[in-house]
Tab-separated table of C-alpha atoms in Angstrom:
chain	number	residue	atom	x	y	z
G	1	MET	CA	-72.912	24.065	143.781
G	2	SER	CA	-74.720	26.289	146.298
G	3	GLU	CA	-77.037	24.811	148.955
G	4	ARG	CA	-80.040	26.422	147.265
G	5	ALA	CA	-79.070	24.939	143.886
G	6	LYS	CA	-78.548	21.521	145.515
G	7	THR	CA	-81.948	21.752	147.184
G	8	MET	CA	-83.615	22.814	143.926
G	9	SER	CA	-81.858	20.010	142.025
G	10	LYS	CA	-82.980	17.490	144.655
G	11	GLU	CA	-86.580	18.737	144.510
G	12	ALA	CA	-86.537	18.567	140.715
G	13	LYS	CA	-85.792	14.860	140.939
G	14	ALA	CA	-88.111	14.099	143.852
G	15	ARG	CA	-90.037	10.859	143.468
G	16	HIS	CA	-93.793	11.155	143.776
G	17	ILE	CA	-96.033	8.164	144.330
G	18	ILE	CA	-99.559	9.015	143.263
G	19	THR	CA	-102.531	6.727	143.769
G	20	LEU	CA	-105.768	7.194	141.894
G	21	LEU	CA	-109.215	5.685	142.098
G	22	VAL	CA	-110.711	5.808	138.624
G	23	GLU	CA	-113.718	4.492	136.793
G	24	ASN	CA	-112.931	1.164	135.189
G	25	HIS	CA	-113.634	1.622	131.492
G	26	ALA	CA	-111.815	2.108	128.200
G	27	GLY	CA	-109.835	5.281	127.596
G	28	VAL	CA	-109.250	6.298	131.218
G	29	LEU	CA	-105.613	5.234	131.261
G	30	ALA	CA	-104.922	7.030	127.965
G	31	ARG	CA	-106.370	10.303	129.311
G	32	ILE	CA	-104.321	10.108	132.484
G	33	ALA	CA	-101.115	9.219	130.629
G	34	ALA	CA	-101.712	12.089	128.170
G	35	LEU	CA	-102.144	14.564	131.021
G	36	ILE	CA	-98.905	13.429	132.686
G	37	ALA	CA	-97.053	13.538	129.347
G	38	ALA	CA	-98.367	17.050	128.682
G	39	LYS	CA	-96.650	18.152	131.890
G	40	GLY	CA	-93.377	16.783	130.507
G	41	TYR	CA	-93.078	13.894	132.931
G	42	ASN	CA	-92.150	10.343	132.204
G	43	ILE	CA	-94.083	7.773	134.213
G	44	ASP	CA	-91.428	5.664	135.970
G	45	SER	CA	-93.924	2.943	136.776
G	46	LEU	CA	-97.635	2.330	136.530
G	47	THR	CA	-99.840	-0.372	137.957
G	48	VAL	CA	-103.569	-0.711	137.476
G	49	GLY	CA	-106.042	-3.188	138.882
G	50	GLU	CA	-109.657	-3.547	139.857
G	51	THR	CA	-110.670	-2.735	143.399
G	52	MET	CA	-113.236	-4.744	145.360
G	53	ASP	CA	-115.769	-2.864	143.252
G	54	PRO	CA	-115.177	-3.973	139.621
G	55	SER	CA	-116.459	-0.635	138.317
G	56	ILE	CA	-113.505	1.127	140.003
G	57	SER	CA	-109.785	0.629	139.382
G	58	ARG	CA	-106.863	1.680	141.488
G	59	MET	CA	-103.739	3.068	139.809
G	60	THR	CA	-100.329	3.735	141.247
G	61	LEU	CA	-98.125	6.145	139.299
G	62	VAL	CA	-94.509	6.925	140.070
G	63	VAL	CA	-93.123	10.136	138.568
G	64	ARG	CA	-90.101	12.270	139.352
G	65	GLY	CA	-90.304	16.022	139.278
G	66	ASP	CA	-90.629	19.381	140.923
G	67	ASP	CA	-93.074	19.375	143.842
G	68	SER	CA	-95.088	22.370	142.650
G	69	VAL	CA	-95.520	21.069	139.104
G	70	VAL	CA	-96.523	17.601	140.333
G	71	GLU	CA	-99.034	19.292	142.645
G	72	GLN	CA	-100.540	21.046	139.617
G	73	ALA	CA	-100.699	17.739	137.760
G	74	VAL	CA	-102.496	16.160	140.735
G	75	LYS	CA	-105.048	18.981	140.717
G	76	GLN	CA	-105.627	18.501	136.996
G	77	LEU	CA	-105.971	14.744	137.444
G	78	ASN	CA	-108.668	15.444	140.049
G	79	ARG	CA	-110.588	17.391	137.411
G	80	LEU	CA	-110.765	14.489	134.943
G	81	ILE	CA	-114.303	13.168	134.829
G	82	ASP	CA	-113.182	9.526	135.149
G	83	VAL	CA	-111.004	10.174	138.176
G	84	ILE	CA	-112.677	9.658	141.547
G	85	ARG	CA	-109.805	10.462	143.868
G	86	VAL	CA	-106.100	11.332	143.605
G	87	THR	CA	-103.628	11.099	146.467
G	88	ASP	CA	-99.942	12.066	146.378
G	89	LEU	CA	-98.306	9.821	148.966
G	90	THR	CA	-95.041	11.756	149.000
G	91	GLY	CA	-94.004	12.135	152.631
G	92	GLU	CA	-96.565	9.560	153.821
G	93	GLU	CA	-95.736	6.201	155.370
G	94	PHE	CA	-96.683	3.335	153.107
G	95	VAL	CA	-95.822	-0.217	152.125
G	96	GLU	CA	-94.561	-0.609	148.576
G	97	ARG	CA	-94.205	-3.791	146.571
G	98	GLU	CA	-93.059	-4.704	143.093
G	99	LEU	CA	-92.541	-8.068	141.446
G	100	VAL	CA	-89.648	-9.004	139.210
G	101	LEU	CA	-89.057	-12.093	137.088
G	102	VAL	CA	-85.452	-12.694	136.052
G	103	LYS	CA	-84.192	-15.422	133.752
G	104	VAL	CA	-80.504	-15.805	134.480
G	105	LYS	CA	-77.847	-18.020	132.902
G	106	ALA	CA	-77.006	-20.883	135.235
G	107	LYS	CA	-73.802	-22.574	134.149
G	108	PRO	CA	-73.058	-25.647	136.312
G	109	GLU	CA	-70.291	-23.869	138.223
G	110	ALA	CA	-72.576	-20.880	139.021
G	111	LYS	CA	-75.793	-22.678	140.017
G	112	ALA	CA	-75.004	-22.930	143.734
G	113	GLU	CA	-74.098	-19.245	143.970
G	114	ILE	CA	-77.250	-18.134	142.124
G	115	LEU	CA	-79.385	-20.260	144.452
G	116	ARG	CA	-77.573	-18.769	147.455
G	117	ILE	CA	-78.380	-15.240	146.234
G	118	ALA	CA	-82.000	-16.273	145.696
G	119	ASP	CA	-82.107	-17.694	149.225
G	120	ILE	CA	-80.672	-14.521	150.781
G	121	PHE	CA	-83.358	-12.396	149.079
G	122	ARG	CA	-86.075	-15.035	149.630
G	123	ALA	CA	-86.634	-15.232	145.894
G	124	LYS	CA	-88.441	-18.221	144.403
G	125	VAL	CA	-87.156	-20.408	141.609
G	126	VAL	CA	-90.196	-20.620	139.315
G	127	ASP	CA	-88.618	-22.350	136.313
G	128	VAL	CA	-85.516	-24.450	135.766
G	129	ALA	CA	-83.843	-25.290	132.452
G	130	PRO	CA	-80.520	-27.049	131.855
G	131	LEU	CA	-78.660	-23.730	131.658
G	132	SER	CA	-80.962	-21.169	133.244
G	133	TYR	CA	-83.109	-20.342	136.249
G	134	MET	CA	-86.138	-18.104	136.331
G	135	LEU	CA	-86.371	-16.327	139.670
G	136	GLU	CA	-89.293	-14.419	141.153
G	137	LEU	CA	-88.895	-11.759	143.814
G	138	THR	CA	-91.381	-9.405	145.434
G	139	GLY	CA	-90.377	-6.408	147.521
G	140	ALA	CA	-89.521	-2.757	147.660
G	141	GLU	CA	-87.718	-1.039	144.792
G	142	ASP	CA	-84.303	-0.959	146.523
G	143	LYS	CA	-84.423	-4.676	147.343
G	144	LEU	CA	-85.262	-5.583	143.742
G	145	ASN	CA	-82.503	-3.329	142.407
G	146	ALA	CA	-79.927	-4.942	144.705
G	147	PHE	CA	-81.083	-8.433	143.686
G	148	VAL	CA	-80.830	-7.683	139.969
G	149	GLU	CA	-77.391	-6.077	140.392
G	150	LEU	CA	-76.081	-9.248	142.044
G	151	LEU	CA	-77.440	-11.415	139.222
G	152	LYS	CA	-76.054	-9.296	136.370
G	153	PRO	CA	-72.569	-10.858	136.395
G	154	TYR	CA	-74.110	-14.295	135.676
G	155	GLY	CA	-75.887	-13.016	132.568
G	156	ILE	CA	-79.517	-11.955	132.625
G	157	GLN	CA	-81.303	-13.443	129.621
G	158	GLU	CA	-84.740	-11.934	130.200
G	159	PHE	CA	-86.209	-9.500	132.658
G	160	ALA	CA	-89.743	-8.376	133.510
G	161	ARG	CA	-90.793	-6.023	136.276
G	162	THR	CA	-94.187	-4.814	137.405
G	163	GLY	CA	-94.724	-1.266	138.540
G	164	MET	CA	-94.957	-0.268	142.159
G	165	THR	CA	-98.103	-0.936	144.160
G	166	VAL	CA	-98.492	0.892	147.448
G	167	MET	CA	-100.812	1.070	150.424
G	168	THR	CA	-100.636	3.503	153.332
G	169	ARG	CA	-99.640	2.108	156.712
G	170	GLY	CA	-101.992	1.870	159.662
G	171	SER	CA	-105.693	2.620	159.629
G	172	LYS	CA	-105.333	5.586	157.272
G	173	THR	CA	-106.501	4.858	153.729
G	174	ALA	CA	-105.260	6.611	150.611
G	175	GLY	CA	-108.284	6.044	148.538
G	176	LYS	CA	-111.027	5.936	151.161
G	177	GLN	CA	-114.085	3.848	150.598
G	178	VAL	CA	-116.274	4.944	147.791
G	179	GLU	CA	-119.824	4.092	148.692
G	180	GLU	CA	-121.604	5.787	145.857
G	181	ILE	CA	-120.766	7.825	142.807
G	182	VAL	CA	-123.343	10.243	141.529
G	183	LYS	CA	-122.769	12.021	138.267
G	184	GLY	CA	-124.442	15.128	136.988
G	185	SER	CA	-124.414	16.198	133.379
G	186	GLU	CA	-120.868	17.549	133.597
G	187	ILE	CA	-120.019	17.602	137.280
G	188	LYS	CA	-118.852	14.511	139.091
G	189	LYS	CA	-119.968	14.216	142.672
G	190	VAL	CA	-118.516	11.581	144.947
G	191	VAL	CA	-120.328	10.816	148.152
G	192	GLY	CA	-119.695	8.404	150.979
G	193	LEU	CA	-115.954	8.842	151.363
G	194	VAL	CA	-114.742	7.724	154.743
G	195	GLU	CA	-112.118	10.136	156.097
């Protein structure tokens, strides 16, 4: 494979972490998901939660795709009336966290080893049954993947994972502070963003 083809293949699979500030009401998530789907992208993970202002939610989307097409999607997301701000954090420094809950078989001969793995990763045992443990771990994607891989040989009975939540490092903010939102008949105007 040529260097150019390798580079293009790598770009096509590039992971993009996109944060959005959106109005917190029904239908917003469906519109955003429909726009991403229309571009042919699968959303790898999605988290949504209220900000300090309950009328505004913060979303974190993780998608993989070509840089230029994702850039177009970001521009289109910015045009949605319910979207206040969109930031593609690709190339930025940020802290990422996910949470995973794993229920793993814990036969008597394997309990000590499972607890040792949990200790190494600083996972918490949140439920104990005669033949299973439920473990909770928070961290970056790679850490969670490594943890789950080590538990697989013992038999994972149930598995739940949140999407990624991110925040930029240092004093820089991805979403800025929204002081006031003023809407016209069809044009959204956001004022009071702190750069």
